[in-house]
mmCIF file of C-alpha atoms in Angstrom:
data_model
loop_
_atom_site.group_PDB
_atom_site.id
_atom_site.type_symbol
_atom_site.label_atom_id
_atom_site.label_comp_id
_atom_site.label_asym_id
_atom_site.label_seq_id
_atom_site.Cartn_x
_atom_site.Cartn_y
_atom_site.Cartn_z
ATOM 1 C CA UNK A 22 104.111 92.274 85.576
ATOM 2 C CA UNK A 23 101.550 89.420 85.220
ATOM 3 C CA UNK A 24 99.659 91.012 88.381
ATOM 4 C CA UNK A 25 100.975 94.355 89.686
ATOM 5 C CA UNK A 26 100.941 96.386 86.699
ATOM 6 C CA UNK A 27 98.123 98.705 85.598
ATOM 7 C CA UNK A 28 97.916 97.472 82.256
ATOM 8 C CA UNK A 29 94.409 97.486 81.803
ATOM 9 C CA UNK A 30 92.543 100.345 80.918
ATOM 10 C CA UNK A 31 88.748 99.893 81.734
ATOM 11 C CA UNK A 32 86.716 102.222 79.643
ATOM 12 C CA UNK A 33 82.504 102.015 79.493
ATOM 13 C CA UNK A 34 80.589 104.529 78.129
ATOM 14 C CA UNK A 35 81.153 107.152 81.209
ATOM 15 C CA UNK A 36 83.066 104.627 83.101
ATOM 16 C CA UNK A 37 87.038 104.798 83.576
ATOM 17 C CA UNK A 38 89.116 103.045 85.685
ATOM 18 C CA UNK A 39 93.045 101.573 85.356
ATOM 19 C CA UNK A 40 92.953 98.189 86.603
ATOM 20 C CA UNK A 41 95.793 95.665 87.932
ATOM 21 C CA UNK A 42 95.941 92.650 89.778
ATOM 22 C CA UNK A 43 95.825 88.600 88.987
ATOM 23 C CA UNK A 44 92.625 89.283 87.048
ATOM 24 C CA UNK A 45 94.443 90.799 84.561
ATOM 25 C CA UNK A 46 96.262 87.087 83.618
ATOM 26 C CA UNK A 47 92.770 85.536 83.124
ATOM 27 C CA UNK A 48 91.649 88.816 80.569
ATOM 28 C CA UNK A 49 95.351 89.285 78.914
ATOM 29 C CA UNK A 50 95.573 92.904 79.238
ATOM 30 C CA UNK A 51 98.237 93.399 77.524
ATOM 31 C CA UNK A 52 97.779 90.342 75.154
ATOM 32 C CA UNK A 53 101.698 91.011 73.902
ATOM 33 C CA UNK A 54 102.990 90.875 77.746
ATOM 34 C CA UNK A 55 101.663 87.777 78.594
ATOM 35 C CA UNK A 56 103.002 86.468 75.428
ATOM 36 C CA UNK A 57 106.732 87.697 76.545
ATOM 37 C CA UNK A 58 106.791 85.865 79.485
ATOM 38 C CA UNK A 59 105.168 83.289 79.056
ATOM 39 C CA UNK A 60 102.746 83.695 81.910
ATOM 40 C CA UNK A 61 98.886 81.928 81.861
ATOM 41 C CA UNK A 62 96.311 81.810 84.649
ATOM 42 C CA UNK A 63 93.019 79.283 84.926
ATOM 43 C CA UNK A 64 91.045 80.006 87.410
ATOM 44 C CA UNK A 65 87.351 79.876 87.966
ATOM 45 C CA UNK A 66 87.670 83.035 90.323
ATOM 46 C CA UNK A 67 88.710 87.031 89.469
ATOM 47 C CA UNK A 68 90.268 89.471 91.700
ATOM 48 C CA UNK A 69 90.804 92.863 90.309
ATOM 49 C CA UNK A 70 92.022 96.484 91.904
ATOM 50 C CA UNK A 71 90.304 99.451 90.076
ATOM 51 C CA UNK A 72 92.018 103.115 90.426
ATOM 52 C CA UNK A 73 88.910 105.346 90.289
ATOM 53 C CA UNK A 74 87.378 107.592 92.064
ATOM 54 C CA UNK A 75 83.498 105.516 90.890
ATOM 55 C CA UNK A 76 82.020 102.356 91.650
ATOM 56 C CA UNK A 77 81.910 100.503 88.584
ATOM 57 C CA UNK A 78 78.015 99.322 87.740
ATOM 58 C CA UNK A 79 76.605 96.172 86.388
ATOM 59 C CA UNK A 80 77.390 96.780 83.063
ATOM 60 C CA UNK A 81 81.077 97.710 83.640
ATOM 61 C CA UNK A 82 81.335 94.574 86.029
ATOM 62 C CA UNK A 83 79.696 92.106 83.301
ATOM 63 C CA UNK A 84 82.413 93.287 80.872
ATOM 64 C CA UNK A 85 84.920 92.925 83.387
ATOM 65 C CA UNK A 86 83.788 89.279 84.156
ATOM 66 C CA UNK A 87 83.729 88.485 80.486
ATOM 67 C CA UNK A 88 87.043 89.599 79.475
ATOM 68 C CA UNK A 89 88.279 87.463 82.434
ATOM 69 C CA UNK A 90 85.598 84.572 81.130
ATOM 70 C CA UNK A 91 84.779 83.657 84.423
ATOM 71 C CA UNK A 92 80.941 84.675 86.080
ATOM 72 C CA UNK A 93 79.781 87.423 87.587
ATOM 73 C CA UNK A 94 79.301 86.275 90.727
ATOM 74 C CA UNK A 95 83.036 84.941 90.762
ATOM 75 C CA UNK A 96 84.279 88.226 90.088
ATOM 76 C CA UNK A 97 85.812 90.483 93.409
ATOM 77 C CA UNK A 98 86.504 93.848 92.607
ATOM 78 C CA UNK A 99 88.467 96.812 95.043
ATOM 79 C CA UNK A 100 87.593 100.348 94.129
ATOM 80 C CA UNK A 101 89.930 103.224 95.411
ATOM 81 C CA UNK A 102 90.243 106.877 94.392
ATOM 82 C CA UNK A 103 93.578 107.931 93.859
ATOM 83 C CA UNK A 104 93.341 110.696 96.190
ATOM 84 C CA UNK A 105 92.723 108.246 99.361
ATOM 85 C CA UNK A 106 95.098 106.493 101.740
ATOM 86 C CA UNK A 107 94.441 103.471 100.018
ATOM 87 C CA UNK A 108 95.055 104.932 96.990
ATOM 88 C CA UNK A 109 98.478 105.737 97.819
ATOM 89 C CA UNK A 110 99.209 102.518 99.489
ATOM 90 C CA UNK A 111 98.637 100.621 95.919
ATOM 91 C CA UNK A 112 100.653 102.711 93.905
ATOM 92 C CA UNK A 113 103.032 102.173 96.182
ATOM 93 C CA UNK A 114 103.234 98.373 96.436
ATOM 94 C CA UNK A 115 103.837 98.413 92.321
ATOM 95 C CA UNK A 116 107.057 100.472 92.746
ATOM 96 C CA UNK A 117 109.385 97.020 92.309
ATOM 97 C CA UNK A 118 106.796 96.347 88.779
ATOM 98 C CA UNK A 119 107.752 99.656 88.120
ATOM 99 C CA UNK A 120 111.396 98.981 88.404
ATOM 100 C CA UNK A 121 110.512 95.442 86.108
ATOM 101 C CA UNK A 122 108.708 97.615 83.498
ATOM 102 C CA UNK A 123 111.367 99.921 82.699
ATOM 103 C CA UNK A 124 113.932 97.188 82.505
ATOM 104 C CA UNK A 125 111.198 95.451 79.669
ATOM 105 C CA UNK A 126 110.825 98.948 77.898
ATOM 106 C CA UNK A 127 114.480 99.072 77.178
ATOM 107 C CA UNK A 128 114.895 95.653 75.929
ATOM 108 C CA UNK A 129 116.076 93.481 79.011
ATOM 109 C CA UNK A 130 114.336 89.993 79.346
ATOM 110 C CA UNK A 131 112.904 90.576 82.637
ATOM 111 C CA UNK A 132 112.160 86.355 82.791
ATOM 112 C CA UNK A 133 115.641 86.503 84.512
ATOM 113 C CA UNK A 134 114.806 88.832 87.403
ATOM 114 C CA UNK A 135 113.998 86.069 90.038
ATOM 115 C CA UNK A 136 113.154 88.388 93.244
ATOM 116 C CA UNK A 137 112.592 91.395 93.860
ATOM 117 C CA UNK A 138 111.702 94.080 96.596
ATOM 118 C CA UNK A 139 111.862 97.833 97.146
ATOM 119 C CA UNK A 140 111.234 100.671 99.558
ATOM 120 C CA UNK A 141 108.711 103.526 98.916
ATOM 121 C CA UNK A 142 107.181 106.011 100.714
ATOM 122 C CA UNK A 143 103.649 106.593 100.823
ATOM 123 C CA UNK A 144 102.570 109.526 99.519
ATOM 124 C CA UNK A 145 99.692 111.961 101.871
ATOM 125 C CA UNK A 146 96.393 113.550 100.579
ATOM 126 C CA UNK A 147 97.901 116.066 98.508
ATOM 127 C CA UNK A 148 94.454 117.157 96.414
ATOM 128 C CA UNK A 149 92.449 116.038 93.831
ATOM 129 C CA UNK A 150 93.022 112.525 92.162
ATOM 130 C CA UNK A 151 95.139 114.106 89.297
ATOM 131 C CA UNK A 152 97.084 116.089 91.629
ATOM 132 C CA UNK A 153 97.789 113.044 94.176
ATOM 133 C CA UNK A 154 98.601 111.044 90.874
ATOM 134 C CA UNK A 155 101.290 113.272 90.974
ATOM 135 C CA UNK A 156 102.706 112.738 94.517
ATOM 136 C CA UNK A 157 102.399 109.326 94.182
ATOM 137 C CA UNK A 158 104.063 108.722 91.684
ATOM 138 C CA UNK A 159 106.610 111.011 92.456
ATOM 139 C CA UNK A 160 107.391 108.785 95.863
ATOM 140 C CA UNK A 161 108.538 106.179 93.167
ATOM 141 C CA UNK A 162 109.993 108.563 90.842
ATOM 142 C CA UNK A 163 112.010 110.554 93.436
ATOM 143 C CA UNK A 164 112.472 108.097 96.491
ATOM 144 C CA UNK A 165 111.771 104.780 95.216
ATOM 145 C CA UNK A 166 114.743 102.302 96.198
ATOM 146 C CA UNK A 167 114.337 99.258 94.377
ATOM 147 C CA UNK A 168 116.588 96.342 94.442
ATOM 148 C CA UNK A 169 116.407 92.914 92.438
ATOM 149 C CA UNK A 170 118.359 89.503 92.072
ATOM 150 C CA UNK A 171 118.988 88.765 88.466
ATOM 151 C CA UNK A 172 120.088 85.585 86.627
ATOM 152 C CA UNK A 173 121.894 86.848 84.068
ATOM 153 C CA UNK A 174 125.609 85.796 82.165
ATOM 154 C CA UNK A 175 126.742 88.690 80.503
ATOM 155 C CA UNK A 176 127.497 91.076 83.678
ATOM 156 C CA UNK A 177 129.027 93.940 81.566
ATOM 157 C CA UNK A 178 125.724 93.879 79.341
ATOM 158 C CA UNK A 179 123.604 93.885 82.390
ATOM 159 C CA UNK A 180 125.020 97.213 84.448
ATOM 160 C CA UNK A 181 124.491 98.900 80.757
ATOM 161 C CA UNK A 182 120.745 98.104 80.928
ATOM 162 C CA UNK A 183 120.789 99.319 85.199
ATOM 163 C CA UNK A 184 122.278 102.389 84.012
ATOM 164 C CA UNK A 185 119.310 102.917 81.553
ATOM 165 C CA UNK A 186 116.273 102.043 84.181
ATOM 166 C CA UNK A 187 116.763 104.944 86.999
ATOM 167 C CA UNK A 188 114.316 107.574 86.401
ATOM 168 C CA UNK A 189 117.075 110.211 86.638
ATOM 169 C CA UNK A 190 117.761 109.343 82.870
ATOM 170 C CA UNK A 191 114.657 111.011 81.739
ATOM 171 C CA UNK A 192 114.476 113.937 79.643
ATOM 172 C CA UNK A 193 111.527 115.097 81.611
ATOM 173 C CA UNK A 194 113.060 114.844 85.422
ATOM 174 C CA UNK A 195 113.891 117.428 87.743
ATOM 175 C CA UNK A 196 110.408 118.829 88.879
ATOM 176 C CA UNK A 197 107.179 117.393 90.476
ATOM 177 C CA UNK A 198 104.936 115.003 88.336
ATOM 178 C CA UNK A 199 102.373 116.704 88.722
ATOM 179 C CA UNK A 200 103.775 119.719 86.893
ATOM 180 C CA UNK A 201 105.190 117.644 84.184
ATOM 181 C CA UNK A 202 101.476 116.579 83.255
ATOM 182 C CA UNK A 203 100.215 119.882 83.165
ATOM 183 C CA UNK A 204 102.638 120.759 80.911
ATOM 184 C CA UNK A 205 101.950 118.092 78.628
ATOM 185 C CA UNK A 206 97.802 118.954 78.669
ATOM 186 C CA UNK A 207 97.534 116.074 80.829
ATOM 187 C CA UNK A 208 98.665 113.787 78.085
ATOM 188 C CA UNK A 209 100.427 110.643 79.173
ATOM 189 C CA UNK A 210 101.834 110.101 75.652
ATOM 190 C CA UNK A 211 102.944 113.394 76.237
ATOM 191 C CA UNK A 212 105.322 112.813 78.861
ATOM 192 C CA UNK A 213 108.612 110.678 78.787
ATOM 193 C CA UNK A 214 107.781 107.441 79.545
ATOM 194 C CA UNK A 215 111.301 107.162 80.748
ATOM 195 C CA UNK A 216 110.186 108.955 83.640
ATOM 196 C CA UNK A 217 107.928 106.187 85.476
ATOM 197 C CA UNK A 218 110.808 104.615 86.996
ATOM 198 C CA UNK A 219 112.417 104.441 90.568
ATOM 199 C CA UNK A 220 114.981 106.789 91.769
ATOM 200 C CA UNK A 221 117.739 104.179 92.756
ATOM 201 C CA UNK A 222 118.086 100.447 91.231
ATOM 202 C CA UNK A 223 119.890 97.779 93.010
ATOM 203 C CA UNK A 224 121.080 94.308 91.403
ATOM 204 C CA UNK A 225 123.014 91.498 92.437
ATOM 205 C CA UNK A 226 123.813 89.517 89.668
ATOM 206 C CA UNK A 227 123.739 85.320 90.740
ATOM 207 C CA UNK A 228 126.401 83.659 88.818
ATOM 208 C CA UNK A 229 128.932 86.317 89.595
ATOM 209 C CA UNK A 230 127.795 87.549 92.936
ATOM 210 C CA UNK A 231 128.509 91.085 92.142
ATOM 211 C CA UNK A 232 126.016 93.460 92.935
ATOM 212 C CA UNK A 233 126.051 96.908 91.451
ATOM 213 C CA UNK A 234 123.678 100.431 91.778
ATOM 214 C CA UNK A 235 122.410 103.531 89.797
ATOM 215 C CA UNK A 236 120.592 106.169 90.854
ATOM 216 C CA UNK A 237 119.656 108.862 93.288
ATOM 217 C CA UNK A 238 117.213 109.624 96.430
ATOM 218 C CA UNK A 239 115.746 113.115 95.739
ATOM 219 C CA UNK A 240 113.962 114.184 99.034
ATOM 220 C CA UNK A 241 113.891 117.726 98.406
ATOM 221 C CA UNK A 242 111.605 117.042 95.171
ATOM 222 C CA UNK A 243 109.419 115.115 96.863
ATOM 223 C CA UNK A 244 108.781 117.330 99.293
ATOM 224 C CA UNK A 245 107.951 119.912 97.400
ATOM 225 C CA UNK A 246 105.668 117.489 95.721
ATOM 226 C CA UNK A 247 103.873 116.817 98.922
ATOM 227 C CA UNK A 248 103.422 120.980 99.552
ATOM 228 C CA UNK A 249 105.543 120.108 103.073
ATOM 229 C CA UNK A 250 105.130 123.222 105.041
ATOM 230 C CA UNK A 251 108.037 123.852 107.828
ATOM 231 C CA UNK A 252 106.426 125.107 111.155
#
C-alpha cells in the first residue's frame, strides 16, 4: 500500500497520469494512508511508475520532484500506456495491493497482514487504453487468486472481513469492466468500488493455523473480456 498502489493522481494543466511506486512514500499521496500505517520513507532518490499513454515534460517532472522534495535530477520516472504489454504487466503485479486495499476499505487493520502473494493473468492488447483498462482489471477482478498470512486473534472476526473482500460481493459484478464504465459515463465514482477486488482470497491465520477461502475464478468473463475468438 505504501508502494504498489496507484494512489496518486498526477494532474498538470494537459498532463494526466496515475502514479504508484516507493515515490509515493517520500510525496504522501494519500497523506491519510501513510498516517494508518504508520509507514515513512527518507531518501535522497525517487522512483515513480506513471500509467499514461504521454511522457510527462519538465514542468510535470519538477512538480513531481517537489512533492517528493528530492531534485530533479534524483528523480527516475517509467512511463507506460495502459494499452501496452507493459502496461498490463503493472496492473498486474498490484493484484495482492488490491487484495490489501479492499481489506482497508472495509475496516480491517491491514498492519497485521505480514505476507502476501497472488496469481494473475496478464491481460493482451485488447484496444484503446480505456478499453484495456478494462481487461486488465478484469484479470484481477475475475481471475485474480490472492492469498495472504495474517496475524490476527479474533479468527471468527477475521473470516467475516474475507467474506467481505472478494469482488463477487459487488453490486456491480457479473459483466466485463469495461462495460461497467461505460455505463457509469466513465465515472469511477460511478462504479462500486467494491468491485476492484480479486476473484478468490486466501488466508491463513498465524496463531491458529487455520487457513480459510472466499471467492470464485470466473474464466468465462474474462474471456469475453479479452474478445477470445475460438478458431
Amino acid at each position: 500500500m505504501a508502494s504498489q498502489f496507484a494512489g496518486w493522481s498526477i494532474s498538470v494543466k494537459k498532463f494526466f497520469g496515475m502514479g504508484s511506486g516507493p515515490a509515493r512514500a517520500l510525496s504522501l499521496n494519500p497523506k491519510e494512508l501513510y498516517e494508518k500505517i504508520g509507514y515513512e520513507d527518507d531518501t535522497p532518490e525517487a522512483v515513480l511508475f506513471l500509467e499514461s499513454s504521454a511522457i510527462p515534460d519538465e514542468e510535470v517532472t519538477t512538480k513531481i520532484a517537489a512533492d517528493c522534495k528530492v531534485d530533479s535530477e534524483d528523480l527516475y520516472i517509467v512511463v507506460a500506456p495502459t494499452a501496452s504489454i507493459a502496461g498490463s504487466v503493472q496492473i498486474a503485479a498490484r493484484g495482492v495491493e488490491t487484495g490489501i486495499h479492499k481489506f482497508e476499505s472495509i475496516g480491517f487493520d491491514i498492519n497485521s497482514i505480514t505476507h502476501g502473494y497472488g496469481i494473475i493473468p496478464i491481460s493482451p492488447i485488447v484496444g484503446n487504453d480505456v478499453e484495456c483498462m478494462g481487461s486488465t482489471n478484469d484479470c484481477i477482478i475475475y481471475c485474480g487468486r490472492m492469498s495472504y498470512t495474517i496475524d490476527y486473534d479474533n479468527v471468527e472476526e477475521l473470516k467475516d472481513y474475507v467474506k467481505k473482500v472478494p469482488s463477487h460481493t459487488s453490486k456491480d459484478y457479473g459483466q466485463p469492466f469495461y462495460k461497467t464504465f461505460k455505463e457509469a459515463g466513465f465515472d469511477f465514482y460511478k462504479v462500486d468500488a467494491g468491485m476492484f477486488a480479486p476473484a478468490e482470497v486466501t488466508v491463513n491465520e498465524i496463531n491458529s493455523g487455520k487457513t480459510f477461502t472466499c471467492g470464485k475464478i470466473n474464466t468465462e468473463m474474462l474471456l469475453e473480456s479479452f474478445g477470445l475468438e475460438s478458431l
